[in-house]
Tab-separated table of C-alpha atoms in Angstrom:
chain	number	residue	atom	x	y	z
A	4	MET	CA	-3.809	1.234	7.183
A	5	HIS	CA	-2.223	4.422	8.290
A	6	ILE	CA	1.232	4.631	10.419
A	7	PRO	CA	1.890	8.062	10.751
A	8	SER	CA	5.611	9.028	11.182
A	9	PRO	CA	7.441	8.584	15.192
A	10	CYS	CA	9.262	12.495	14.431
A	11	ILE	CA	9.579	14.370	17.518
A	12	ALA	CA	10.412	17.175	16.390
A	13	GLN	CA	13.378	17.241	17.894
A	14	CYS	CA	15.397	17.012	15.081
A	15	LYS	CA	19.638	16.749	15.068
A	16	LEU	CA	21.680	14.430	13.257
A	17	ASN	CA	24.438	12.352	14.902
A	18	ASP	CA	27.919	11.112	13.239
A	19	ASP	CA	26.603	7.880	11.962
A	20	ASN	CA	23.198	10.292	10.105
A	21	VAL	CA	20.609	9.182	12.613
A	22	CYS	CA	18.428	11.756	13.991
A	23	MET	CA	18.602	11.621	18.350
A	24	GLY	CA	14.782	12.414	18.252
A	25	CYS	CA	13.692	9.670	16.443
A	26	HIS	CA	15.859	7.338	15.914
A	27	ARG	CA	15.508	7.298	12.063
A	28	THR	CA	18.054	6.724	9.852
A	29	MET	CA	18.471	10.144	7.267
A	30	GLU	CA	17.376	7.586	4.268
A	31	GLU	CA	14.438	6.126	6.539
A	32	ILE	CA	13.322	9.508	7.636
A	33	ALA	CA	13.402	10.720	3.528
A	34	ASN	CA	11.571	8.041	2.124
A	35	TRP	CA	9.212	7.761	4.842
A	36	ALA	CA	6.367	8.321	2.408
A	37	GLY	CA	6.608	6.327	0.314
A	38	LEU	CA	7.042	2.871	1.886
A	39	SER	CA	4.234	0.464	2.355
A	40	SER	CA	2.960	-0.215	6.473
A	41	LYS	CA	4.100	-3.227	6.500
A	42	ASP	CA	8.274	-1.289	5.940
A	43	LYS	CA	7.016	1.022	8.275
A	44	ALA	CA	5.863	-1.117	10.845
A	45	ASN	CA	9.641	-2.412	10.566
A	46	VAL	CA	11.259	0.671	11.160
A	47	LEU	CA	8.445	1.461	14.978
A	48	ALA	CA	9.662	-2.663	15.225
A	49	ARG	CA	13.650	-1.675	14.949
A	50	LEU	CA	13.162	1.085	16.655
A	51	HIS	CA	11.025	-0.447	19.881
A	52	ALA	CA	13.379	-3.185	19.859
A	53	ASN	CA	16.910	-0.751	20.244
A	54	THR	CA	14.855	1.725	22.466
A	55	GLN	CA	13.999	-1.409	25.342
A	56	LEU	CA	18.376	-2.079	24.927
A	57	GLU	CA	18.969	1.192	26.063
A	58	SER	CA	16.846	1.328	29.114
A	59	ASP	CA	17.515	-1.915	30.064
A	60	ASN	CA	21.220	-1.282	29.672
A	61	GLN	CA	20.496	1.831	31.871
């Protein structure tokens, strides 16, 4: 299964080296092409969960 990158071309790292556009870590961005579909799905699930938490706290 092909899982596309969540990159939205808004690349800027915060102080924790996390992209403020897609919210992935530098390691996740650098390794994306080599991740298995399962690992990519896990990253996307974490991003989704974090996004939900942020919107719930607003």
